[in-house]
Amino acid sequence: NAGVTQTPKFQVLKTGQSMTLQCAQDMNHEYMSWYRQDPGMGLRLIHYSVGAGITDQGEVPNGYNVSRSTTEDFPLRLLSAAPSQTSVYFCASSRGTDTQYFGPGTRLTVL
Amino acid sequence: DAKTTQPNSMESNEEEPVHLPCNHSTISGTDYIHWYRQLPSQGPEYVIHGLTSNVNNRMASLAIAEDRKSSTLILHRATLRDAAVYYCILNSGYALNFGKGTSLLVTP
């Protein structure tokens, strides 16, 4: 099992550009989520999904869109990047409310 | 959401036991106590969790107070590889509410 994979590992964007962070898991987990982590801080929940076709907002959803068309994939879209979105983004998956497995992260810089 | 309180940082010598405290005075009956850790430049990883009874696994032990208002993560013999930020999280649903955690420094 590859577990939770994220691409790209690093990304630099200019203000106003859009992009999609990819997240995939091969554990057949129904629950997937996206977090962001700013320097020196804990992780904050952006969006989550409890199954294909079902998504909901977390603590800091503004500026981000998600969709869940398959069990395996949960992409995060930045609509119009802003410097405040410079952060490290982590994707996680779990079977229900069980242990969550995290990906290695995507380090995003918005200039 | 019920919150947890942890010290910002702790230090330990290598090969000595480490006790990481967590206070959660507003815990509800359905909240599980989860511990995750985050090694430098990596995503968080699960350590251990429990509801009421003390728990042991290959990584650590979790001691839960009888009133459940506090818990302690115990690393029996700290190694340099255990240097990380440790998060104590109350989980009763899907979302994990990460605070700032405790940064553990392990010195040789």
PDB file of C-alpha atoms in Angstrom:
ATOM      1  CA  ASN A   1       0.000   0.000   0.000  1.00  0.00           C
ATOM      2  CA  ALA A   2       1.250   3.473  -0.847  1.00  0.00           C
ATOM      3  CA  GLY A   3      -1.009   4.940   1.851  1.00  0.00           C
ATOM      4  CA  VAL A   4      -1.824   8.623   1.317  1.00  0.00           C
ATOM      5  CA  THR A   5       0.035  10.330  -1.514  1.00  0.00           C
ATOM      6  CA  GLN A   6       0.130  14.040  -2.314  1.00  0.00           C
ATOM      7  CA  THR A   7       1.371  15.910  -5.359  1.00  0.00           C
ATOM      8  CA  PRO A   8       3.173  18.158  -5.895  1.00  0.00           C
ATOM      9  CA  LYS A   9       5.627  18.247  -2.976  1.00  0.00           C
ATOM     10  CA  PHE A  10       6.458  21.906  -3.587  1.00  0.00           C
ATOM     11  CA  GLN A  11       4.694  24.647  -5.522  1.00  0.00           C
ATOM     12  CA  VAL A  12       5.235  28.361  -6.062  1.00  0.00           C
ATOM     13  CA  LEU A  13       2.329  30.444  -7.371  1.00  0.00           C
ATOM     14  CA  LYS A  14       1.774  34.071  -8.168  1.00  0.00           C
ATOM     15  CA  THR A  15      -1.111  35.934  -6.580  1.00  0.00           C
ATOM     16  CA  GLY A  16      -4.305  35.285  -8.516  1.00  0.00           C
ATOM     17  CA  GLN A  17      -3.229  31.990 -10.079  1.00  0.00           C
ATOM     18  CA  SER A  18      -5.275  28.870  -9.546  1.00  0.00           C
ATOM     19  CA  MET A  19      -4.101  25.327  -8.999  1.00  0.00           C
ATOM     20  CA  THR A  20      -5.150  21.929  -7.722  1.00  0.00           C
ATOM     21  CA  LEU A  21      -3.397  19.972  -4.986  1.00  0.00           C
ATOM     22  CA  GLN A  22      -3.815  16.270  -5.523  1.00  0.00           C
ATOM     23  CA  CYS A  23      -4.469  13.681  -2.811  1.00  0.00           C
ATOM     24  CA  ALA A  24      -5.000   9.955  -3.283  1.00  0.00           C
ATOM     25  CA  GLN A  25      -5.309   6.980  -0.932  1.00  0.00           C
ATOM     26  CA  ASP A  26      -5.336   3.261  -1.654  1.00  0.00           C
ATOM     27  CA  MET A  27      -6.773   2.031   1.646  1.00  0.00           C
ATOM     28  CA  ASN A  28     -10.451   2.261   0.621  1.00  0.00           C
ATOM     29  CA  HIS A  29     -11.075   4.826   3.366  1.00  0.00           C
ATOM     30  CA  GLU A  30     -14.377   6.627   3.183  1.00  0.00           C
ATOM     31  CA  TYR A  31     -13.202   9.683   5.130  1.00  0.00           C
ATOM     32  CA  MET A  32     -10.713  12.168   3.667  1.00  0.00           C
ATOM     33  CA  SER A  33      -9.756  15.652   4.736  1.00  0.00           C
ATOM     34  CA  TRP A  34      -7.477  18.583   4.000  1.00  0.00           C
ATOM     35  CA  TYR A  35      -5.565  20.562   6.625  1.00  0.00           C
ATOM     36  CA  ARG A  36      -3.229  23.523   6.412  1.00  0.00           C
ATOM     37  CA  GLN A  37      -0.361  24.192   8.773  1.00  0.00           C
ATOM     38  CA  ASP A  38       1.144  27.639   9.146  1.00  0.00           C
ATOM     39  CA  PRO A  39       4.623  28.088  10.697  1.00  0.00           C
ATOM     40  CA  GLY A  40       4.705  27.230  14.400  1.00  0.00           C
ATOM     41  CA  MET A  41       1.036  26.301  14.461  1.00  0.00           C
ATOM     42  CA  GLY A  42      -1.052  23.172  14.619  1.00  0.00           C
ATOM     43  CA  LEU A  43      -3.098  21.892  11.701  1.00  0.00           C
ATOM     44  CA  ARG A  44      -6.404  23.511  10.800  1.00  0.00           C
ATOM     45  CA  LEU A  45      -9.163  21.703   8.924  1.00  0.00           C
ATOM     46  CA  ILE A  46     -10.092  23.157   5.514  1.00  0.00           C
ATOM     47  CA  HIS A  47     -12.593  20.680   4.027  1.00  0.00           C
ATOM     48  CA  TYR A  48     -13.519  17.080   4.574  1.00  0.00           C
ATOM     49  CA  SER A  49     -15.486  14.303   2.903  1.00  0.00           C
ATOM     50  CA  VAL A  50     -17.248  11.299   4.447  1.00  0.00           C
ATOM     51  CA  GLY A  51     -17.640   9.528   1.127  1.00  0.00           C
ATOM     52  CA  ALA A  52     -17.793   9.927  -2.638  1.00  0.00           C
ATOM     53  CA  GLY A  53     -20.094  12.804  -3.537  1.00  0.00           C
ATOM     54  CA  ILE A  54     -20.214  14.206   0.016  1.00  0.00           C
ATOM     55  CA  THR A  55     -18.082  17.134   1.173  1.00  0.00           C
ATOM     56  CA  ASP A  56     -18.312  19.687   3.955  1.00  0.00           C
ATOM     57  CA  GLN A  57     -16.454  22.726   5.243  1.00  0.00           C
ATOM     58  CA  GLY A  58     -14.007  22.725   8.075  1.00  0.00           C
ATOM     59  CA  GLU A  59     -12.582  25.576  10.129  1.00  0.00           C
ATOM     60  CA  VAL A  60     -10.904  27.574   7.329  1.00  0.00           C
ATOM     61  CA  PRO A  61     -12.674  26.833   3.991  1.00  0.00           C
ATOM     62  CA  ASN A  62     -12.570  30.265   2.334  1.00  0.00           C
ATOM     63  CA  GLY A  63     -10.609  30.359  -0.915  1.00  0.00           C
ATOM     64  CA  TYR A  64     -10.664  26.587  -1.394  1.00  0.00           C
ATOM     65  CA  ASN A  65     -12.933  24.168  -3.256  1.00  0.00           C
ATOM     66  CA  VAL A  66     -13.124  20.386  -3.074  1.00  0.00           C
ATOM     67  CA  SER A  67     -14.996  17.587  -4.776  1.00  0.00           C
ATOM     68  CA  ARG A  68     -15.017  13.821  -4.226  1.00  0.00           C
ATOM     69  CA  SER A  69     -15.962  11.871  -7.331  1.00  0.00           C
ATOM     70  CA  THR A  70     -14.166   8.652  -6.298  1.00  0.00           C
ATOM     71  CA  THR A  71     -13.293   7.006  -3.000  1.00  0.00           C
ATOM     72  CA  GLU A  72      -9.583   7.233  -3.789  1.00  0.00           C
ATOM     73  CA  ASP A  73      -9.136  10.899  -4.741  1.00  0.00           C
ATOM     74  CA  PHE A  74      -9.827  14.170  -2.952  1.00  0.00           C
ATOM     75  CA  PRO A  75      -8.331  17.175  -4.794  1.00  0.00           C
ATOM     76  CA  LEU A  76      -8.118  20.631  -3.237  1.00  0.00           C
ATOM     77  CA  ARG A  77      -8.526  23.605  -5.580  1.00  0.00           C
ATOM     78  CA  LEU A  78      -7.210  27.086  -4.890  1.00  0.00           C
ATOM     79  CA  LEU A  79      -9.433  29.396  -6.905  1.00  0.00           C
ATOM     80  CA  SER A  80      -7.341  32.590  -6.838  1.00  0.00           C
ATOM     81  CA  ALA A  81      -4.179  32.195  -4.779  1.00  0.00           C
ATOM     82  CA  ALA A  82      -3.337  34.802  -2.158  1.00  0.00           C
ATOM     83  CA  PRO A  83      -0.152  35.242  -0.058  1.00  0.00           C
ATOM     84  CA  SER A  84      -2.213  34.302   3.019  1.00  0.00           C
ATOM     85  CA  GLN A  85      -2.539  30.805   1.538  1.00  0.00           C
ATOM     86  CA  THR A  86       1.198  30.224   1.819  1.00  0.00           C
ATOM     87  CA  SER A  87       1.308  27.145   4.020  1.00  0.00           C
ATOM     88  CA  VAL A  88       1.932  23.423   4.169  1.00  0.00           C
ATOM     89  CA  TYR A  89      -1.092  21.388   3.134  1.00  0.00           C
ATOM     90  CA  PHE A  90      -1.761  17.902   4.472  1.00  0.00           C
ATOM     91  CA  CYS A  91      -4.296  15.397   3.265  1.00  0.00           C
ATOM     92  CA  ALA A  92      -5.542  12.637   5.570  1.00  0.00           C
ATOM     93  CA  SER A  93      -7.802   9.610   5.315  1.00  0.00           C
ATOM     94  CA  SER A  94      -9.417   7.196   7.747  1.00  0.00           C
ATOM     95  CA  ARG A  95     -11.961   4.443   8.052  1.00  0.00           C
ATOM     96  CA  GLY A  96     -14.730   6.299   9.807  1.00  0.00           C
ATOM     97  CA  THR A  97     -13.591   7.997  13.005  1.00  0.00           C
ATOM     98  CA  ASP A  98     -10.672   5.594  13.370  1.00  0.00           C
ATOM     99  CA  THR A  99      -6.971   6.452  13.127  1.00  0.00           C
ATOM    100  CA  GLN A 100      -6.193   9.067  10.502  1.00  0.00           C
ATOM    101  CA  TYR A 101      -3.329   8.570   8.062  1.00  0.00           C
ATOM    102  CA  PHE A 102      -1.592  11.669   6.741  1.00  0.00           C
ATOM    103  CA  GLY A 103       0.230  12.331   3.518  1.00  0.00           C
ATOM    104  CA  PRO A 104       3.711  13.899   3.362  1.00  0.00           C
ATOM    105  CA  GLY A 105       2.382  17.379   2.620  1.00  0.00           C
ATOM    106  CA  THR A 106       2.570  19.991  -0.133  1.00  0.00           C
ATOM    107  CA  ARG A 107       4.578  23.130   0.585  1.00  0.00           C
ATOM    108  CA  LEU A 108       2.908  26.057  -1.176  1.00  0.00           C
ATOM    109  CA  THR A 109       4.320  29.553  -1.528  1.00  0.00           C
ATOM    110  CA  VAL A 110       2.198  32.339  -3.008  1.00  0.00           C
ATOM    111  CA  LEU A 111       4.145  35.413  -4.108  1.00  0.00           C
TER     112      LEU A 111
ATOM    113  CA  ASP B   1     -15.340  21.583  20.839  1.00  0.00           C
ATOM    114  CA  ALA B   2     -13.582  20.349  23.940  1.00  0.00           C
ATOM    115  CA  LYS B   3     -10.051  21.710  24.149  1.00  0.00           C
ATOM    116  CA  THR B   4      -6.777  20.331  25.447  1.00  0.00           C
ATOM    117  CA  THR B   5      -3.905  22.077  27.225  1.00  0.00           C
ATOM    118  CA  GLN B   6      -0.315  20.920  26.805  1.00  0.00           C
ATOM    119  CA  PRO B   7       3.052  22.427  27.761  1.00  0.00           C
ATOM    120  CA  ASN B   8       4.714  24.198  24.855  1.00  0.00           C
ATOM    121  CA  SER B   9       7.936  22.231  25.167  1.00  0.00           C
ATOM    122  CA  MET B  10       9.666  19.514  27.148  1.00  0.00           C
ATOM    123  CA  GLU B  11      13.149  18.109  27.189  1.00  0.00           C
ATOM    124  CA  SER B  12      14.393  14.618  27.881  1.00  0.00           C
ATOM    125  CA  ASN B  13      17.636  12.723  27.896  1.00  0.00           C
ATOM    126  CA  GLU B  14      18.042   9.845  25.504  1.00  0.00           C
ATOM    127  CA  GLU B  15      17.041   6.420  26.866  1.00  0.00           C
ATOM    128  CA  GLU B  16      15.079   7.948  29.752  1.00  0.00           C
ATOM    129  CA  PRO B  17      11.288   7.765  30.111  1.00  0.00           C
ATOM    130  CA  VAL B  18       9.234  10.775  29.066  1.00  0.00           C
ATOM    131  CA  HIS B  19       5.844  11.727  30.455  1.00  0.00           C
ATOM    132  CA  LEU B  20       3.908  14.177  28.290  1.00  0.00           C
ATOM    133  CA  PRO B  21       0.886  15.649  30.121  1.00  0.00           C
ATOM    134  CA  CYS B  22      -2.411  16.809  28.683  1.00  0.00           C
ATOM    135  CA  ASN B  23      -5.325  18.488  30.441  1.00  0.00           C
ATOM    136  CA  HIS B  24      -8.834  18.199  29.023  1.00  0.00           C
ATOM    137  CA  SER B  25     -11.174  19.303  31.785  1.00  0.00           C
ATOM    138  CA  THR B  26     -14.192  19.780  29.444  1.00  0.00           C
ATOM    139  CA  ILE B  27     -14.004  16.302  27.910  1.00  0.00           C
ATOM    140  CA  SER B  28     -17.356  14.682  27.151  1.00  0.00           C
ATOM    141  CA  GLY B  29     -18.273  11.055  27.669  1.00  0.00           C
ATOM    142  CA  THR B  30     -17.956  10.198  23.979  1.00  0.00           C
ATOM    143  CA  ASP B  31     -14.579  11.869  23.386  1.00  0.00           C
ATOM    144  CA  TYR B  32     -11.685   9.546  22.701  1.00  0.00           C
ATOM    145  CA  ILE B  33      -8.229  10.827  23.693  1.00  0.00           C
ATOM    146  CA  HIS B  34      -5.913  10.596  20.719  1.00  0.00           C
ATOM    147  CA  TRP B  35      -2.200  11.313  20.495  1.00  0.00           C
ATOM    148  CA  TYR B  36      -0.459  12.081  17.249  1.00  0.00           C
ATOM    149  CA  ARG B  37       3.106  13.213  16.688  1.00  0.00           C
ATOM    150  CA  GLN B  38       4.724  15.162  13.896  1.00  0.00           C
ATOM    151  CA  LEU B  39       8.369  14.616  13.077  1.00  0.00           C
ATOM    152  CA  PRO B  40      10.197  17.518  11.414  1.00  0.00           C
ATOM    153  CA  SER B  41       9.034  18.138   7.831  1.00  0.00           C
ATOM    154  CA  GLN B  42       6.563  15.241   7.923  1.00  0.00           C
ATOM    155  CA  GLY B  43       2.839  14.768   8.270  1.00  0.00           C
ATOM    156  CA  PRO B  44       1.371  13.800  11.643  1.00  0.00           C
ATOM    157  CA  GLU B  45       1.370  10.127  12.581  1.00  0.00           C
ATOM    158  CA  TYR B  46      -0.883   8.276  14.984  1.00  0.00           C
ATOM    159  CA  VAL B  47       0.641   7.263  18.306  1.00  0.00           C
ATOM    160  CA  ILE B  48      -2.105   5.907  20.549  1.00  0.00           C
ATOM    161  CA  HIS B  49      -5.661   6.504  21.701  1.00  0.00           C
ATOM    162  CA  GLY B  50      -7.975   5.529  24.539  1.00  0.00           C
ATOM    163  CA  LEU B  51     -11.364   6.173  26.107  1.00  0.00           C
ATOM    164  CA  THR B  52     -11.236   5.279  29.796  1.00  0.00           C
ATOM    165  CA  SER B  53      -8.658   2.569  30.426  1.00  0.00           C
ATOM    166  CA  ASN B  54      -4.895   2.839  30.163  1.00  0.00           C
ATOM    167  CA  VAL B  55      -3.565   1.643  26.823  1.00  0.00           C
ATOM    168  CA  ASN B  56      -0.248   0.240  25.644  1.00  0.00           C
ATOM    169  CA  ASN B  57       1.142  -0.298  22.178  1.00  0.00           C
ATOM    170  CA  ARG B  58       4.569  -0.754  20.659  1.00  0.00           C
ATOM    171  CA  MET B  59       5.169   3.000  20.499  1.00  0.00           C
ATOM    172  CA  ALA B  60       3.920   4.267  23.851  1.00  0.00           C
ATOM    173  CA  SER B  61       1.556   3.990  26.790  1.00  0.00           C
ATOM    174  CA  LEU B  62      -1.414   6.192  27.560  1.00  0.00           C
ATOM    175  CA  ALA B  63      -2.420   6.761  31.169  1.00  0.00           C
ATOM    176  CA  ILE B  64      -5.898   8.265  31.619  1.00  0.00           C
ATOM    177  CA  ALA B  65      -7.001   9.812  34.888  1.00  0.00           C
ATOM    178  CA  GLU B  66     -10.015   8.252  36.564  1.00  0.00           C
ATOM    179  CA  ASP B  67     -12.099  11.417  36.009  1.00  0.00           C
ATOM    180  CA  ARG B  68     -10.786  11.623  32.413  1.00  0.00           C
ATOM    181  CA  LYS B  69      -9.862  15.270  32.829  1.00  0.00           C
ATOM    182  CA  SER B  70      -6.210  14.613  32.125  1.00  0.00           C
ATOM    183  CA  SER B  71      -3.985  12.056  30.467  1.00  0.00           C
ATOM    184  CA  THR B  72      -0.292  11.326  30.063  1.00  0.00           C
ATOM    185  CA  LEU B  73       1.561   9.924  27.097  1.00  0.00           C
ATOM    186  CA  ILE B  74       4.496   7.829  28.225  1.00  0.00           C
ATOM    187  CA  LEU B  75       7.492   7.069  26.041  1.00  0.00           C
ATOM    188  CA  HIS B  76       9.337   4.383  27.948  1.00  0.00           C
ATOM    189  CA  ARG B  77      12.815   5.034  26.534  1.00  0.00           C
ATOM    190  CA  ALA B  78      13.186   8.194  24.506  1.00  0.00           C
ATOM    191  CA  THR B  79      15.373   8.039  21.421  1.00  0.00           C
ATOM    192  CA  LEU B  80      16.615  10.848  19.226  1.00  0.00           C
ATOM    193  CA  ARG B  81      14.020   9.764  16.667  1.00  0.00           C
ATOM    194  CA  ASP B  82      11.262  10.615  19.163  1.00  0.00           C
ATOM    195  CA  ALA B  83      12.035  14.328  18.895  1.00  0.00           C
ATOM    196  CA  ALA B  84       8.786  15.704  17.508  1.00  0.00           C
ATOM    197  CA  VAL B  85       5.704  17.766  18.283  1.00  0.00           C
ATOM    198  CA  TYR B  86       3.171  15.676  20.204  1.00  0.00           C
ATOM    199  CA  TYR B  87      -0.506  16.533  19.903  1.00  0.00           C
ATOM    200  CA  CYS B  88      -3.170  15.498  22.401  1.00  0.00           C
ATOM    201  CA  ILE B  89      -6.567  15.576  20.658  1.00  0.00           C
ATOM    202  CA  LEU B  90     -10.119  14.843  21.757  1.00  0.00           C
ATOM    203  CA  ASN B  91     -11.954  13.029  19.005  1.00  0.00           C
ATOM    204  CA  SER B  92     -15.660  12.314  18.905  1.00  0.00           C
ATOM    205  CA  GLY B  93     -16.140  12.595  15.175  1.00  0.00           C
ATOM    206  CA  TYR B  94     -14.239  12.898  11.963  1.00  0.00           C
ATOM    207  CA  ALA B  95     -12.320  16.140  12.402  1.00  0.00           C
ATOM    208  CA  LEU B  96      -9.185  16.342  14.530  1.00  0.00           C
ATOM    209  CA  ASN B  97      -8.718  19.612  16.405  1.00  0.00           C
ATOM    210  CA  PHE B  98      -4.972  20.157  16.552  1.00  0.00           C
ATOM    211  CA  GLY B  99      -3.641  22.659  19.065  1.00  0.00           C
ATOM    212  CA  LYS B 100       0.014  23.699  19.131  1.00  0.00           C
ATOM    213  CA  GLY B 101       1.130  20.503  20.875  1.00  0.00           C
ATOM    214  CA  THR B 102       4.252  19.866  22.939  1.00  0.00           C
ATOM    215  CA  SER B 103       7.623  20.095  21.234  1.00  0.00           C
ATOM    216  CA  LEU B 104       9.805  17.315  22.664  1.00  0.00           C
ATOM    217  CA  LEU B 105      13.554  17.772  22.554  1.00  0.00           C
ATOM    218  CA  VAL B 106      15.667  14.665  23.155  1.00  0.00           C
ATOM    219  CA  THR B 107      19.301  15.190  23.985  1.00  0.00           C
ATOM    220  CA  PRO B 108      22.041  12.552  23.761  1.00  0.00           C
TER     221      PRO B 108
END
